[in-house]
PDB file of C-alpha atoms in Angstrom:
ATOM      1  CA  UNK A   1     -16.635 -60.442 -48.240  1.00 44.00           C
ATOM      2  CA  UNK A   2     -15.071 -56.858 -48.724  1.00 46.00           C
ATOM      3  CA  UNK A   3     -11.619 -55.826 -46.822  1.00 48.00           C
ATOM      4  CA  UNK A   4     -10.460 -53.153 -45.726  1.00 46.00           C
ATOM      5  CA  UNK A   5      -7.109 -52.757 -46.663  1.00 51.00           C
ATOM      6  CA  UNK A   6      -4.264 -52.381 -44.348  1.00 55.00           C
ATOM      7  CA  UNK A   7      -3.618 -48.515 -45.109  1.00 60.00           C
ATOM      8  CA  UNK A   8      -7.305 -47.399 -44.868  1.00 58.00           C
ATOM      9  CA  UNK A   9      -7.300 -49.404 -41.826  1.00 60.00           C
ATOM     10  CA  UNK A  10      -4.139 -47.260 -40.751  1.00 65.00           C
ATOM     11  CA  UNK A  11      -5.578 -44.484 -41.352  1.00 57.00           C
ATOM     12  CA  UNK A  12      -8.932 -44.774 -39.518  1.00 62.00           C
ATOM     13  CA  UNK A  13      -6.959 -45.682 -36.569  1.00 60.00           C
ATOM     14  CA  UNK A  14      -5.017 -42.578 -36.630  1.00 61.00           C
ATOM     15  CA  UNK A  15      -7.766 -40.775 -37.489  1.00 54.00           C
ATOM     16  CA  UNK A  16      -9.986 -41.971 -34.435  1.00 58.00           C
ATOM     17  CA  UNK A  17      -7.166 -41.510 -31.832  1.00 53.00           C
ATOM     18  CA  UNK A  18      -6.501 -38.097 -33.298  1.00 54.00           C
ATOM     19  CA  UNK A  19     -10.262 -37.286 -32.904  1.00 53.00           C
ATOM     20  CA  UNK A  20      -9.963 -38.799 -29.514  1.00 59.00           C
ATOM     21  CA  UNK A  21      -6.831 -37.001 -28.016  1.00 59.00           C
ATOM     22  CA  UNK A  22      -8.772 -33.695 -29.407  1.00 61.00           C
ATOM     23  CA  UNK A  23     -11.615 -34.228 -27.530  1.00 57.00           C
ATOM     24  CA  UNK A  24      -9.739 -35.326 -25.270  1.00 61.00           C
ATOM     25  CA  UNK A  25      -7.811 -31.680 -24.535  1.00 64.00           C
ATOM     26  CA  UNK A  26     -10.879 -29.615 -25.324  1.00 56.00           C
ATOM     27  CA  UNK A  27     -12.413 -31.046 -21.805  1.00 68.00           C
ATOM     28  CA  UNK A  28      -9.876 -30.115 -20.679  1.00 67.00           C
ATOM     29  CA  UNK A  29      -9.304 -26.842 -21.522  1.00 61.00           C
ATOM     30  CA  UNK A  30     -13.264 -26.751 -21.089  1.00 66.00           C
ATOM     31  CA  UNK A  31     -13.015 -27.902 -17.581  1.00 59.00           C
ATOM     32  CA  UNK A  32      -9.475 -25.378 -16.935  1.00 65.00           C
ATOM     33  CA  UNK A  33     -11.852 -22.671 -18.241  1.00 63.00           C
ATOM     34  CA  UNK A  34     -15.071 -23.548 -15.933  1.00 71.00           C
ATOM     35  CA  UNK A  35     -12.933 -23.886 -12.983  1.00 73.00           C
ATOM     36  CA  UNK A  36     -10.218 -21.386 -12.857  1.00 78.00           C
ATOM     37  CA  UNK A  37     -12.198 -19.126 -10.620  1.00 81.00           C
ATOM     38  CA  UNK A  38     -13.140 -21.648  -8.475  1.00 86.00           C
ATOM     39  CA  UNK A  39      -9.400 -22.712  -7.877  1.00 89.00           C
ATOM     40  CA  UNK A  40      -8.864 -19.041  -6.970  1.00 90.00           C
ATOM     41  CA  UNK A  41     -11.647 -19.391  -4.414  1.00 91.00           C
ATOM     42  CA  UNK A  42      -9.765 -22.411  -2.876  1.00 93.00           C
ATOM     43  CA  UNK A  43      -6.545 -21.028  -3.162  1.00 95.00           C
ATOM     44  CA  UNK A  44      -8.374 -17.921  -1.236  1.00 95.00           C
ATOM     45  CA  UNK A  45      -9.871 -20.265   1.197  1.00 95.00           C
ATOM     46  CA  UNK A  46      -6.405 -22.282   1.996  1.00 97.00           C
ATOM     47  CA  UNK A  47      -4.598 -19.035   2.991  1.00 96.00           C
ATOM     48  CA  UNK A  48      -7.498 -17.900   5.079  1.00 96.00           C
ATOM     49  CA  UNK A  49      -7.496 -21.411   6.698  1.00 97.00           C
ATOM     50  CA  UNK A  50      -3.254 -21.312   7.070  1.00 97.00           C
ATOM     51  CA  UNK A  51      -3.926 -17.523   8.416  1.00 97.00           C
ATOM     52  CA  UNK A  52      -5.753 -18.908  11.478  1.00 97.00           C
ATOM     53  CA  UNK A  53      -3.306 -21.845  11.898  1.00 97.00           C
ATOM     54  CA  UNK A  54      -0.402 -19.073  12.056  1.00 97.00           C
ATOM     55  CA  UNK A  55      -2.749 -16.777  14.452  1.00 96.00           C
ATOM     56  CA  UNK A  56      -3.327 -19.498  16.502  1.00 95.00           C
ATOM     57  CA  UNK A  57       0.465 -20.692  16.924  1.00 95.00           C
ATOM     58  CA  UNK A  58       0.887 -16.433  17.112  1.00 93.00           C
ATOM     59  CA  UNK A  59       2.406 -16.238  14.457  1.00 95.00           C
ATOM     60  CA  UNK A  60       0.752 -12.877  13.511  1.00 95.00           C
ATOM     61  CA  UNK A  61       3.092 -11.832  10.821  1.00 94.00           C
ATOM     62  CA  UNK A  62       2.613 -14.388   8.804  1.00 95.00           C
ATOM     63  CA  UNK A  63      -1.331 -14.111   9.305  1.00 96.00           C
ATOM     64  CA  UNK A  64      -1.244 -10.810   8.080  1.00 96.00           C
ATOM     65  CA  UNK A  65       0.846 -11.617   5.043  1.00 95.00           C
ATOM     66  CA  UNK A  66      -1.643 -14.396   4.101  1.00 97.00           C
ATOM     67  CA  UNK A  67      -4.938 -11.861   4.535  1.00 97.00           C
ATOM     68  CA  UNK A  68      -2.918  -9.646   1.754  1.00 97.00           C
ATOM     69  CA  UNK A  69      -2.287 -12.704  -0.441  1.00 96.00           C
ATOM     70  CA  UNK A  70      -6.145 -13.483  -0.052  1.00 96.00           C
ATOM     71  CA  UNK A  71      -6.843  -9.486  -0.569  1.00 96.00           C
ATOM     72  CA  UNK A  72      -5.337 -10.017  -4.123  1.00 96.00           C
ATOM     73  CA  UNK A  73      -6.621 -13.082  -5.100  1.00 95.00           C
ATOM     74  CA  UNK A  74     -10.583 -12.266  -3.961  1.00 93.00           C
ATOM     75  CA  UNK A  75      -9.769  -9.357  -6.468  1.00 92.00           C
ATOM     76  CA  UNK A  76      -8.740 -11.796  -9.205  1.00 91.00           C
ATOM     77  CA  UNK A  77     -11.354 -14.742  -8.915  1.00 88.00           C
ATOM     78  CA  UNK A  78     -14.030 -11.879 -10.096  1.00 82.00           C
ATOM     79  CA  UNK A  79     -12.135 -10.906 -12.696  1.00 83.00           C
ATOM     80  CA  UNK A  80     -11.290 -14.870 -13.889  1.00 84.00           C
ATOM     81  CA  UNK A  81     -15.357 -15.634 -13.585  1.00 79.00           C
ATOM     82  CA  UNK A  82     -15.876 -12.918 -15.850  1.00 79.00           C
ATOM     83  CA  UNK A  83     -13.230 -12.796 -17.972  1.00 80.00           C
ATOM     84  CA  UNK A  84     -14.485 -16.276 -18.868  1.00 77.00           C
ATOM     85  CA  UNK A  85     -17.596 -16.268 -18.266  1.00 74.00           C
ATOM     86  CA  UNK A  86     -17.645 -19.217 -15.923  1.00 69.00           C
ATOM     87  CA  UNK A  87     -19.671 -17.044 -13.069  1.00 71.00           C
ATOM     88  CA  UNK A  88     -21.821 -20.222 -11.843  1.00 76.00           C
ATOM     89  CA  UNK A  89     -23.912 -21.079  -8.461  1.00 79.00           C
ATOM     90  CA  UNK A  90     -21.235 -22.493  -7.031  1.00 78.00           C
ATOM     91  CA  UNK A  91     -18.616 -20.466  -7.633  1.00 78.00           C
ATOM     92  CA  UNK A  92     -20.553 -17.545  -6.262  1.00 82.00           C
ATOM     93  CA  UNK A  93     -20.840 -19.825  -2.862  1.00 88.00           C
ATOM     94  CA  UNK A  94     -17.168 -21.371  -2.863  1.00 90.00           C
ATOM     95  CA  UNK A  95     -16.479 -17.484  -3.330  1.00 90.00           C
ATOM     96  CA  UNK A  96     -18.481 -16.494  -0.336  1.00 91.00           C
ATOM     97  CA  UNK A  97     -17.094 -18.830   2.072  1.00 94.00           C
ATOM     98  CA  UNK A  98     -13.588 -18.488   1.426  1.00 95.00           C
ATOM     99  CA  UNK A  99     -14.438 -14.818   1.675  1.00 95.00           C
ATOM    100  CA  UNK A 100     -16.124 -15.796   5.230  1.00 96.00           C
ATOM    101  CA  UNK A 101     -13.154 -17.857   6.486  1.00 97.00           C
ATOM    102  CA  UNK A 102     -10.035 -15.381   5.448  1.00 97.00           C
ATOM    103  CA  UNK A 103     -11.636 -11.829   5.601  1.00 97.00           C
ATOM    104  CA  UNK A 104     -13.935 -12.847   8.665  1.00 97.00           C
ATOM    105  CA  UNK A 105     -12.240 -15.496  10.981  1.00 97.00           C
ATOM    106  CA  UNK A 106      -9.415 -15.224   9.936  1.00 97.00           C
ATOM    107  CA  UNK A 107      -9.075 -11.100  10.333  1.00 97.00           C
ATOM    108  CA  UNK A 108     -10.895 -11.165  13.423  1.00 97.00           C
ATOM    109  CA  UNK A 109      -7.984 -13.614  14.683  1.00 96.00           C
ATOM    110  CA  UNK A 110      -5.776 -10.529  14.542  1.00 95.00           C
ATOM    111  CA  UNK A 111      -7.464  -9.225  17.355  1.00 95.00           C
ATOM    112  CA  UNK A 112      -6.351 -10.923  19.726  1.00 93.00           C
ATOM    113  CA  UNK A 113      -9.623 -11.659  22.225  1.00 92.00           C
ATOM    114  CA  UNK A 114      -7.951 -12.468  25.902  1.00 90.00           C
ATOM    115  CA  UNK A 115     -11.585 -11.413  27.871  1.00 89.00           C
ATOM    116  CA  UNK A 116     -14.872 -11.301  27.574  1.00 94.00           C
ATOM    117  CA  UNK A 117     -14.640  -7.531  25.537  1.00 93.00           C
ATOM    118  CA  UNK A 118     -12.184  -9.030  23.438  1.00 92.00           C
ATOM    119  CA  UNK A 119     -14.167 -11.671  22.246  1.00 94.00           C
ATOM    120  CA  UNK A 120     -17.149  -9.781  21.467  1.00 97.00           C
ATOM    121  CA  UNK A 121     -15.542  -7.539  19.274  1.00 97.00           C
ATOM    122  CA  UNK A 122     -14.114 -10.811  17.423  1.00 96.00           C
ATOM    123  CA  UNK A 123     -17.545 -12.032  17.313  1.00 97.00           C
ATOM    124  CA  UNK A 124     -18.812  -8.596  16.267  1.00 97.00           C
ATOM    125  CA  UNK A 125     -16.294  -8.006  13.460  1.00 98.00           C
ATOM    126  CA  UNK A 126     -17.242 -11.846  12.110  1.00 97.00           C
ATOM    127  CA  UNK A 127     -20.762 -11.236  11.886  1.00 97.00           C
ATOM    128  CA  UNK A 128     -20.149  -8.322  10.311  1.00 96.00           C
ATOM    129  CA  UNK A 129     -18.475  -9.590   7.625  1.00 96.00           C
ATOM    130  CA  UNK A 130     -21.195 -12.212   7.780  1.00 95.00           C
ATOM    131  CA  UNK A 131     -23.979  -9.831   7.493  1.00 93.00           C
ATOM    132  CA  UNK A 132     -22.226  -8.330   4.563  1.00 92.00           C
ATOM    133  CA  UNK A 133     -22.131 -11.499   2.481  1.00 91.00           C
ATOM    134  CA  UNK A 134     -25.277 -12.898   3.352  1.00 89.00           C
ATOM    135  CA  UNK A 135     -28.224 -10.340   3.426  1.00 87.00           C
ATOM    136  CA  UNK A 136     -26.863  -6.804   1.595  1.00 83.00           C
ATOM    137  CA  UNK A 137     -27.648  -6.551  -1.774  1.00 74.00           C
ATOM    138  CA  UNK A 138     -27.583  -3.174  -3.761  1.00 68.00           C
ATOM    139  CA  UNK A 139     -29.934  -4.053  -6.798  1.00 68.00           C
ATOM    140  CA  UNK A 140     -27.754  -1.473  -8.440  1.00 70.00           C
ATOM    141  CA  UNK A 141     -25.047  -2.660 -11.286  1.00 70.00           C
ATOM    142  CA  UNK A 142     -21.451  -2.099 -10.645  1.00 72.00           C
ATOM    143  CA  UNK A 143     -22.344  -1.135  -6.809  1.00 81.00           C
ATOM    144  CA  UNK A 144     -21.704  -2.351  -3.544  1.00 85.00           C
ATOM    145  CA  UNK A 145     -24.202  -2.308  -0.460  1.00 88.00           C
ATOM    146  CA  UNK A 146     -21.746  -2.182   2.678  1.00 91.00           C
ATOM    147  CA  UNK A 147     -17.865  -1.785   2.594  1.00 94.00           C
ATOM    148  CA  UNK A 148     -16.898  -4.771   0.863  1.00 94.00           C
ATOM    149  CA  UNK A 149     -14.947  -7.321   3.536  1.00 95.00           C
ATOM    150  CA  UNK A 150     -11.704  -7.718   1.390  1.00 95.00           C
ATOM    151  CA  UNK A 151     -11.001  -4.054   1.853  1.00 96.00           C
ATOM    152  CA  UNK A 152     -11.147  -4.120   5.526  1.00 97.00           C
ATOM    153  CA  UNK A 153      -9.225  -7.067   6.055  1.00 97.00           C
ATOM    154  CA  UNK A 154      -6.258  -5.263   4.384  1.00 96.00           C
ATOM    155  CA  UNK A 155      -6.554  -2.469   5.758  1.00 97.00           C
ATOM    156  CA  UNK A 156      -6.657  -4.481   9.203  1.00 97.00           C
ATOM    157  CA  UNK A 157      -3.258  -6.520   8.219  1.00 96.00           C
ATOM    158  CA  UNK A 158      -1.611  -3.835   6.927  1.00 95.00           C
ATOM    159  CA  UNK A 159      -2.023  -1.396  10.354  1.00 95.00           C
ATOM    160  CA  UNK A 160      -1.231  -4.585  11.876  1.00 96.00           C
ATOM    161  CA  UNK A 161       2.517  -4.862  10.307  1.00 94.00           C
ATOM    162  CA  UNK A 162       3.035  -0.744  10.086  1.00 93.00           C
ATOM    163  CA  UNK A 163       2.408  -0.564  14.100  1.00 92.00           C
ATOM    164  CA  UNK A 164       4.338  -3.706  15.119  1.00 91.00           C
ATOM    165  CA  UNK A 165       1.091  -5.302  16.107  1.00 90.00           C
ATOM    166  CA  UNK A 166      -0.345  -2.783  18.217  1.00 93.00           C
ATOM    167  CA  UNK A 167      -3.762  -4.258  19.591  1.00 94.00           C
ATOM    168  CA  UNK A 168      -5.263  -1.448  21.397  1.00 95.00           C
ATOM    169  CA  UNK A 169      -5.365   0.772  17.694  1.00 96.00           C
ATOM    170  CA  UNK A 170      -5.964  -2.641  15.997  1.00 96.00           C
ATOM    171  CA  UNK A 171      -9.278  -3.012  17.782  1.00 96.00           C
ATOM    172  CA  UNK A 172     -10.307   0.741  17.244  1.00 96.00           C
ATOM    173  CA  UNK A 173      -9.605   0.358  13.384  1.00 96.00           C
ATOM    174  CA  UNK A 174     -11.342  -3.055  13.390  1.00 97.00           C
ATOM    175  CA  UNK A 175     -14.660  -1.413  15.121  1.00 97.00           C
ATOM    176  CA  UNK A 176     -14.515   1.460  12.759  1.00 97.00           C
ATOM    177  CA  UNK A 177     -14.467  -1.321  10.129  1.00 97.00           C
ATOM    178  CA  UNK A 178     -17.778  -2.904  11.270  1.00 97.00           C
ATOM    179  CA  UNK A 179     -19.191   0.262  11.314  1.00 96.00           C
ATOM    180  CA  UNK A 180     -18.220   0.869   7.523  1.00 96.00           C
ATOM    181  CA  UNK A 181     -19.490  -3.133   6.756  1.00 95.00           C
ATOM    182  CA  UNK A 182     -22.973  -2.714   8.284  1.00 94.00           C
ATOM    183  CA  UNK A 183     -23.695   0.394   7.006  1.00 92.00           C
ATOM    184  CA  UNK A 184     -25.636   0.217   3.447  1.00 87.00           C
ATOM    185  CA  UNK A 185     -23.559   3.103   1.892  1.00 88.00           C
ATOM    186  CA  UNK A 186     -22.755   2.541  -1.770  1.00 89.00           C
ATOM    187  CA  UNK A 187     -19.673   1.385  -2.925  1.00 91.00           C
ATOM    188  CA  UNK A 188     -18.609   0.748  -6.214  1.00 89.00           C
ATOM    189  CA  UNK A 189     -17.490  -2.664  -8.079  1.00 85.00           C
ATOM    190  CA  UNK A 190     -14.030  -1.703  -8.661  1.00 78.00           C
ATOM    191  CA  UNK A 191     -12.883  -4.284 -10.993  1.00 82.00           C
ATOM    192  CA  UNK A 192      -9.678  -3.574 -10.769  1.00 88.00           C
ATOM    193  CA  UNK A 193      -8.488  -6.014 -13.770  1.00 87.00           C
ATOM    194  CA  UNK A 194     -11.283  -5.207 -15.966  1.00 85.00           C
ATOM    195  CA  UNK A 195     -10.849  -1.468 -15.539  1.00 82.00           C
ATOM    196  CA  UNK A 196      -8.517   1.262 -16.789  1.00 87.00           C
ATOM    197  CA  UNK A 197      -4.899   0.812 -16.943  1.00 91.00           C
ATOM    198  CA  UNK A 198      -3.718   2.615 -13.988  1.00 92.00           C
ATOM    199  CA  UNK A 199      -6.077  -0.008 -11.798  1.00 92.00           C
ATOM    200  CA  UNK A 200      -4.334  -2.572 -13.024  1.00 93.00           C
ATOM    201  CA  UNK A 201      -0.655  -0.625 -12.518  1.00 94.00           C
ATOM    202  CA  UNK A 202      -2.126  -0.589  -8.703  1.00 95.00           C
ATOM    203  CA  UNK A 203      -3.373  -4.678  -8.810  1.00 95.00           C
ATOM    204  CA  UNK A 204       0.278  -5.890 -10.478  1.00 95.00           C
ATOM    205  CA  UNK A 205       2.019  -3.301  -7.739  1.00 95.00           C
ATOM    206  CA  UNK A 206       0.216  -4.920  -4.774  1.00 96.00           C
ATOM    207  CA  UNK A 207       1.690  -8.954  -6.275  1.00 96.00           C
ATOM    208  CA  UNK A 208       5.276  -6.892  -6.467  1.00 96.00           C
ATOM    209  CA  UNK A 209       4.606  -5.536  -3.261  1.00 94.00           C
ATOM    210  CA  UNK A 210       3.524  -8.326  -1.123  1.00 94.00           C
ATOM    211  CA  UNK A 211       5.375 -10.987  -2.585  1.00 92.00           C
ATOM    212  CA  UNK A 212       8.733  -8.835  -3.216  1.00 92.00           C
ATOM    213  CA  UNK A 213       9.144  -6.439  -1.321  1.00 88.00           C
ATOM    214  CA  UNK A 214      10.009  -5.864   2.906  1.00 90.00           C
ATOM    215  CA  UNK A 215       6.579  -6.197   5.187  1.00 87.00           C
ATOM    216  CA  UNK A 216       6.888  -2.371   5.737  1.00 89.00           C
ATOM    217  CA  UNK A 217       6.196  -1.608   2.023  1.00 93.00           C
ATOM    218  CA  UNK A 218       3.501  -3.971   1.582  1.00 92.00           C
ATOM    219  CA  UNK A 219       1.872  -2.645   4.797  1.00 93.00           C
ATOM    220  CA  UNK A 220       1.978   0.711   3.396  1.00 95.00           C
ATOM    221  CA  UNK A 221       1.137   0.188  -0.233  1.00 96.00           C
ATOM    222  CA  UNK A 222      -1.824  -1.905   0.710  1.00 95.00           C
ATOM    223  CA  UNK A 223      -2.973   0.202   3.803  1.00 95.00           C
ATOM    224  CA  UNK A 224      -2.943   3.237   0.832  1.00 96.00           C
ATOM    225  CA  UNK A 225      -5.010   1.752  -1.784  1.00 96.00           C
ATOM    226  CA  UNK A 226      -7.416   0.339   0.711  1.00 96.00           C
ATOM    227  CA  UNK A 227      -8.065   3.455   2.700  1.00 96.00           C
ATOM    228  CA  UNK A 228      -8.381   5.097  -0.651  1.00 95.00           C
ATOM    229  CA  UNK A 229     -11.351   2.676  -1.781  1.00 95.00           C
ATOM    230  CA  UNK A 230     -12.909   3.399   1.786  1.00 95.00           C
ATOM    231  CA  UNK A 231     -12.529   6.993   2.444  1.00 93.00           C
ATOM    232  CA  UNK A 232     -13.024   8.167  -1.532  1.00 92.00           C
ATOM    233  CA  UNK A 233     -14.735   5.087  -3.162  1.00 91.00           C
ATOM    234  CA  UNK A 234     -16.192   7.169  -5.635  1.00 89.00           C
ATOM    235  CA  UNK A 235     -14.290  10.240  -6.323  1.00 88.00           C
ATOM    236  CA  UNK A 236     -10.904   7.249  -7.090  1.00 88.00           C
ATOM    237  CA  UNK A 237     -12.115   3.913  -7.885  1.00 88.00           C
ATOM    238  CA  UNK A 238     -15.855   4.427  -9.361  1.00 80.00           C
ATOM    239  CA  UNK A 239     -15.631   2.590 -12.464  1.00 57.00           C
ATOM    240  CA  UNK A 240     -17.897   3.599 -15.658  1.00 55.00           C
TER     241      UNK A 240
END
């Protein structure tokens, strides 16, 4: 009977659990790379769920500063699916309802319902953003059906921390919002990462802004670039 001898026998070994620990990491990476959007959804969907825990305990601030956190990573989840071309089924639906909870409940928290009036426009304002996830479609590349939720919600947290929480001009702005949600009007996919250089100057200077700087800035710097997206989508952020 033939034997293998002990250094061949070595070797294999290594060689196997070498082989092994590769495979090993490239599942992993695989996994890292068909999941990192996803995680972005749930990191987008935990804010919007700690959002309506702070609104609730009115803690409105902080809600606010959470709906800007979500603003910025809703814009970089697209860009991750993309980037690495792990757009899937699911992701497009974890997407959606973390969308739903922060830029819908969540927002519409900031409102403050007390009465009956109140709490229609809350209910108004969610199924608006509701009717602008579910049923608009463009069937046009790069293009929008609807004012795109994200960009309402900050512009709704940032008026929020620039007035000192003034309701009455809250709820105005929020109705004008709906408005610019169920219309059809095109806007464009901005793709802020994915686009020219100055986009991505104005992405990496909303993260310094929010996370770094006093409430008044961020209010400011993200009540700019999303009134900018609304009132001139094309003529600013149409991207070609």
């Amino acid at each position: 009977m033939w034997m293998v001898s002990p250094p061949v026998g070595i070797f294999q070994s290594t060689k196997k659990l070498f082989l092994s620990e590769r495979a090993g990491r490239d599942r992993t990476l695989e996994f890292i790379r068909k999941n990192a959007a996803n995680g972005l959804s749930v990191a987008n969907l935990v804010a919007g769920l700690s959002s309506i825990l702070c609104s609730l305990n009115r803690q409105y601030h902080h809600s606010c500063w959470l709906l800007l956190v979500g603003f910025l990573l809703d814009l970089a989840d697209g860009a991750v699916a993309r980037q690495l071309d792990a757009c899937s089924a699911l992701g497009a639906k974890l997407d959606d309802f973390a969308d739903f909870t922060t830029f819908g409940l969540a927002t519409a928290l900031l409102l403050q319902p007390q009465g009956v009036l109140d709490g229609l426009l809350a209910i108004a304002y969610v199924m608006a953003v509701f009717a602008r996830l579910c049923f608009f479609s463009s069937g046009i590349p790069f293009t929008y059906r609807g004012l795109p939720c994200p960009y309402a919600s900050s512009l709704l947290a940032g008026t929020f921390l620039l007035t000192g929480g003034n309701v009455t001009l809250l709820r105005v702005t929020a109705i004008v919002m709906i408005l610019f949600m169920v219309d059809r009007g095109f806007y464009p996919h901005d793709k802020v990462l994915e686009s020219q250089l100055w986009k991505k100057v104005v992405y990496a200077g909303g993260v310094a802004a929010v996370l770094f700087s006093p409430a008044a800035v961020a209010s400011v710097y993200c009540l700019a670039w999303s009134t900018s997206y609304i009132v001139f989508p094309f003529a600013v952020w149409s991207c070609k």
